[in-house]
Short mmCIF file of C-alpha atoms in Angstrom, two decimals:
data_model
loop_
_atom_site.label_atom_id
_atom_site.label_comp_id
_atom_site.label_asym_id
_atom_site.label_seq_id
_atom_site.Cartn_x
_atom_site.Cartn_y
_atom_site.Cartn_z
CA GLN A 1 4.23 -6.70 5.38
CA SER A 2 3.25 -9.58 3.11
CA ALA A 3 5.44 -11.35 0.59
CA LEU A 4 5.05 -10.29 -3.01
CA THR A 5 3.05 -12.76 -5.09
CA GLN A 6 4.73 -14.75 -7.84
CA PRO A 7 3.51 -17.75 -9.83
CA ALA A 8 4.83 -20.98 -8.34
CA SER A 9 6.17 -22.20 -11.65
CA VAL A 10 6.74 -21.13 -15.23
CA SER A 11 8.10 -23.29 -18.01
CA GLY A 12 9.23 -22.89 -21.57
CA SER A 13 11.16 -24.58 -24.34
CA PRO A 14 14.70 -23.60 -25.30
CA GLY A 15 14.69 -20.44 -27.38
CA GLN A 16 11.30 -19.30 -26.17
CA SER A 17 10.55 -16.28 -24.01
CA ILE A 18 8.90 -16.47 -20.63
CA THR A 19 7.66 -13.81 -18.24
CA ILE A 20 7.45 -14.02 -14.46
CA SER A 21 5.10 -11.66 -12.67
CA CYS A 22 5.53 -10.15 -9.23
CA THR A 23 2.44 -8.57 -7.72
CA GLY A 24 2.49 -6.29 -4.73
CA THR A 25 0.68 -3.20 -3.59
CA SER A 26 0.96 0.55 -3.83
CA SER A 27 3.07 0.38 -0.65
CA ASP A 28 5.83 -1.61 -2.28
CA VAL A 29 6.05 -2.46 -6.00
CA GLY A 30 3.63 0.25 -7.05
CA GLY A 31 5.12 2.91 -4.83
CA TYR A 32 8.82 2.64 -5.56
CA ASN A 33 11.11 1.94 -8.50
CA TYR A 34 13.28 -0.29 -6.34
CA VAL A 35 12.24 -3.69 -7.64
CA SER A 36 15.00 -6.24 -8.05
CA TRP A 37 15.13 -9.82 -9.33
CA TYR A 38 17.31 -12.70 -8.18
CA GLN A 39 18.20 -16.05 -9.73
CA GLN A 40 18.96 -18.95 -7.43
CA HIS A 41 20.27 -22.32 -8.51
CA PRO A 42 19.85 -25.27 -6.11
CA GLY A 43 22.20 -25.06 -3.18
CA LYS A 44 23.59 -21.71 -4.28
CA ALA A 45 23.27 -18.14 -3.07
CA PRO A 46 20.93 -15.83 -4.98
CA LYS A 47 22.34 -13.73 -7.83
CA LEU A 48 21.13 -10.23 -8.64
CA MET A 49 19.77 -10.16 -12.20
CA ILE A 50 17.81 -6.89 -12.33
CA TYR A 51 17.82 -3.82 -10.08
CA GLU A 52 15.65 -0.72 -9.99
CA VAL A 53 12.97 -2.38 -12.13
CA SER A 54 14.87 -2.68 -15.38
CA ASN A 55 18.63 -2.26 -14.91
CA ARG A 56 21.03 -5.14 -15.47
CA PRO A 57 24.19 -5.44 -13.39
CA SER A 58 27.41 -5.79 -15.31
CA GLY A 59 27.84 -9.33 -16.57
CA VAL A 60 24.16 -10.28 -16.63
CA SER A 61 22.94 -11.43 -20.02
CA ASN A 62 20.75 -9.04 -21.98
CA ARG A 63 18.32 -11.91 -22.38
CA PHE A 64 17.02 -10.83 -18.97
CA SER A 65 14.83 -7.74 -18.83
CA GLY A 66 12.55 -6.16 -16.26
CA SER A 67 9.54 -3.87 -16.31
CA LYS A 68 6.76 -2.60 -14.09
CA SER A 69 3.15 -1.56 -14.52
CA GLY A 70 1.21 -0.37 -11.53
CA ASN A 71 1.60 -2.83 -8.67
CA THR A 72 3.04 -5.61 -10.84
CA ALA A 73 6.63 -6.05 -11.90
CA SER A 74 7.78 -8.55 -14.51
CA LEU A 75 10.95 -10.38 -15.43
CA THR A 76 11.25 -11.60 -19.00
CA ILE A 77 13.79 -14.18 -20.09
CA SER A 78 14.19 -14.33 -23.84
CA GLY A 79 15.97 -17.05 -25.78
CA LEU A 80 15.48 -19.46 -22.90
CA GLN A 81 18.49 -21.67 -22.20
CA ALA A 82 18.99 -24.77 -20.09
CA GLU A 83 21.14 -22.79 -17.65
CA ASP A 84 18.20 -20.48 -16.93
CA GLU A 85 16.44 -23.29 -15.07
CA ALA A 86 16.40 -22.01 -11.49
CA ASP A 87 14.27 -20.30 -8.86
CA TYR A 88 13.61 -16.60 -9.33
CA TYR A 89 12.65 -14.09 -6.65
CA CYS A 90 11.53 -10.51 -6.92
CA SER A 91 12.08 -7.96 -4.18
CA SER A 92 10.87 -4.45 -3.50
CA TYR A 93 11.61 -1.61 -1.12
CA THR A 94 8.68 -0.84 1.17
CA SER A 95 8.46 1.70 3.95
CA SER A 96 11.93 1.45 5.49
CA SER A 97 12.32 -2.24 4.76
CA TYR A 98 12.49 -4.71 1.92
CA VAL A 99 10.24 -7.60 0.97
CA PHE A 100 10.82 -10.63 -1.24
CA GLY A 101 8.43 -12.50 -3.46
CA THR A 102 7.14 -16.03 -3.01
CA GLY A 103 9.48 -17.35 -5.68
CA THR A 104 9.01 -18.93 -9.10
CA LYS A 105 10.55 -22.14 -10.34
CA VAL A 106 11.52 -21.87 -13.99
CA THR A 107 11.70 -25.14 -15.88
CA VAL A 108 13.27 -25.46 -19.30
CA LEU A 109 11.40 -28.22 -21.12
CA GLN B 1 36.61 -8.13 -5.44
CA ILE B 2 33.76 -8.15 -2.93
CA THR B 3 33.30 -11.26 -0.81
CA LEU B 4 31.17 -12.01 2.24
CA LYS B 5 31.09 -15.03 4.52
CA GLU B 6 28.69 -15.92 7.30
CA SER B 7 29.74 -17.71 10.47
CA GLY B 8 28.03 -18.88 13.61
CA PRO B 9 26.46 -21.91 15.26
CA THR B 10 24.86 -24.58 13.13
CA LEU B 11 22.57 -25.72 15.92
CA VAL B 12 20.76 -23.69 18.57
CA LYS B 13 18.15 -24.70 21.10
CA PRO B 14 14.68 -23.19 21.30
CA THR B 15 14.55 -19.93 23.31
CA GLN B 16 18.30 -19.36 22.84
CA THR B 17 19.79 -16.31 21.17
CA LEU B 18 21.44 -16.71 17.77
CA THR B 19 24.52 -14.65 16.94
CA LEU B 20 25.75 -14.63 13.35
CA THR B 21 28.79 -12.82 12.01
CA CYS B 22 29.29 -11.63 8.46
CA THR B 23 32.95 -11.06 7.60
CA PHE B 24 33.52 -9.22 4.36
CA SER B 25 36.29 -7.88 2.14
CA GLY B 26 36.54 -5.66 -0.90
CA PHE B 27 34.65 -2.73 0.61
CA SER B 28 34.47 -0.72 3.81
CA LEU B 29 31.41 -0.04 5.92
CA SER B 30 32.84 3.35 6.72
CA THR B 31 32.41 4.47 3.11
CA SER B 32 29.37 6.60 2.36
CA GLY B 33 26.59 4.69 0.61
CA VAL B 34 27.64 1.22 1.74
CA GLY B 35 25.24 -1.16 3.43
CA VAL B 36 25.07 -4.82 4.49
CA GLY B 37 21.90 -6.81 4.91
CA TRP B 38 20.77 -10.19 6.22
CA ILE B 39 18.34 -12.47 4.42
CA ARG B 40 17.23 -15.97 5.39
CA GLN B 41 15.67 -18.93 3.59
CA PRO B 42 13.97 -21.85 5.34
CA PRO B 43 14.61 -25.19 3.63
CA GLY B 44 12.58 -25.36 0.43
CA LYS B 45 10.99 -21.98 1.02
CA ALA B 46 11.30 -18.39 -0.13
CA LEU B 47 13.80 -15.72 0.80
CA GLU B 48 12.93 -13.44 3.72
CA TRP B 49 14.60 -10.07 4.30
CA LEU B 50 15.68 -9.52 7.92
CA ALA B 51 17.78 -6.42 8.48
CA LEU B 52 20.09 -3.82 6.95
CA ILE B 53 22.80 -1.59 8.38
CA TYR B 54 24.12 1.52 6.68
CA TRP B 55 27.63 2.96 6.75
CA ASN B 56 26.35 5.73 9.06
CA ASP B 57 25.00 3.13 11.54
CA ASP B 58 21.40 3.67 10.47
CA LYS B 59 19.49 0.40 10.77
CA ARG B 60 16.38 -1.14 9.26
CA TYR B 61 14.52 -4.24 10.42
CA SER B 62 11.79 -6.51 9.15
CA PRO B 63 8.62 -5.26 10.86
CA SER B 64 7.54 -8.80 11.74
CA LEU B 65 10.86 -9.65 13.42
CA LYS B 66 11.97 -6.25 14.67
CA SER B 67 11.51 -7.06 18.35
CA ARG B 68 13.88 -10.03 18.09
CA LEU B 69 16.64 -8.64 15.85
CA THR B 70 19.69 -6.50 16.43
CA ILE B 71 22.22 -5.63 13.73
CA THR B 72 25.58 -4.05 14.51
CA LYS B 73 28.83 -3.39 12.71
CA ASP B 74 32.51 -3.42 13.57
CA THR B 75 34.15 -1.35 10.88
CA SER B 76 37.68 -2.10 12.08
CA LYS B 77 37.09 -5.83 11.70
CA ASN B 78 35.01 -5.60 8.51
CA GLN B 79 32.21 -7.45 10.24
CA VAL B 80 28.46 -7.18 10.67
CA VAL B 81 26.74 -9.08 13.45
CA LEU B 82 23.09 -10.15 13.58
CA THR B 83 21.51 -11.37 16.79
CA MET B 84 18.10 -12.98 16.94
CA THR B 85 16.53 -13.72 20.31
CA ASN B 86 14.09 -16.39 21.40
CA MET B 87 14.86 -18.82 18.59
CA ASP B 88 12.16 -21.26 17.53
CA PRO B 89 12.21 -24.28 15.21
CA VAL B 90 10.47 -22.17 12.54
CA ASP B 91 13.62 -20.03 12.44
CA THR B 92 15.52 -22.97 10.96
CA ALA B 93 16.96 -21.57 7.75
CA THR B 94 20.01 -20.71 5.73
CA TYR B 95 21.06 -17.23 6.74
CA TYR B 96 22.78 -15.03 4.15
CA CYS B 97 24.52 -11.70 4.46
CA ALA B 98 24.68 -9.51 1.39
CA HIS B 99 26.21 -6.25 0.17
CA ALA B 100 23.53 -3.65 -0.49
CA THR B 101 24.35 -2.28 -3.92
CA TYR B 102 23.35 0.68 -6.11
CA TYR B 103 22.75 3.20 -3.35
CA ASP B 104 20.54 6.11 -4.39
CA ILE B 105 21.84 9.18 -2.61
CA LEU B 106 18.61 11.08 -3.28
CA THR B 107 16.30 8.57 -1.61
CA GLY B 108 18.58 6.57 0.69
CA TYR B 109 17.39 3.30 -0.83
CA TYR B 110 19.39 0.48 -2.37
CA GLY B 111 18.69 -0.94 -5.81
CA GLY B 112 19.42 -4.49 -4.76
CA PHE B 113 21.73 -6.90 -3.02
CA GLY B 114 24.54 -7.40 -5.48
CA TYR B 115 26.93 -9.65 -3.58
CA TRP B 116 26.00 -12.52 -1.29
CA GLY B 117 27.77 -14.81 1.10
CA GLN B 118 27.52 -18.57 0.69
CA GLY B 119 24.99 -18.78 3.51
CA THR B 120 25.04 -20.72 6.74
CA LEU B 121 22.40 -23.25 7.77
CA VAL B 122 21.09 -22.77 11.29
CA THR B 123 18.94 -25.51 12.78
CA VAL B 124 16.80 -24.83 15.82
CA SER B 125 16.13 -27.99 17.77
CA SER B 126 16.28 -29.27 21.30
#
């Protein structure tokens, strides 16, 4: 099982919107609606931001939204803020296991 | 309030077996729908899912590491233990345990890992 593919880095200015892609296959992202997204600040544990493609856990800002089309899932951060600068990872269920993405570093310019 | 904390050795030698313990509070692994997983992250690299144990003792493993991993639970102690055999320097990583959240009773899958421990760094070196 291979890691899901994410862009290494994405950047944007404060207030802008950015989108991070997560590309898999029909055996993972495309086959199940169990895609989740995690935010990780340096030296910290990951934080769940989106589950089941587009659902936000309680307490997560509505500036974060998720979607999926075919084998690619996406995380959009709108109204980018300095505190959003972090690493982001997608994850998907796949055939009795889970797989994470390669990770994307988000930089707020 | 759900909390998890990993414990175990910080340094292991190549070929040794690693045993990590996840001690949690705020939930019970005897409750239907509850699961605990292990995820690791080599320094500067991406997250890697390792294993998951369900409340009913069902277990799932990463296909690439399945032969080396064993996950068990001790419900009375609120603990989950992960063992990994034949450790190698490439296994150097921060190991996290996490509460598997948003269980879908129809499919048996979890929506995500909603609560994480602080992680424990394990270095493999002679």
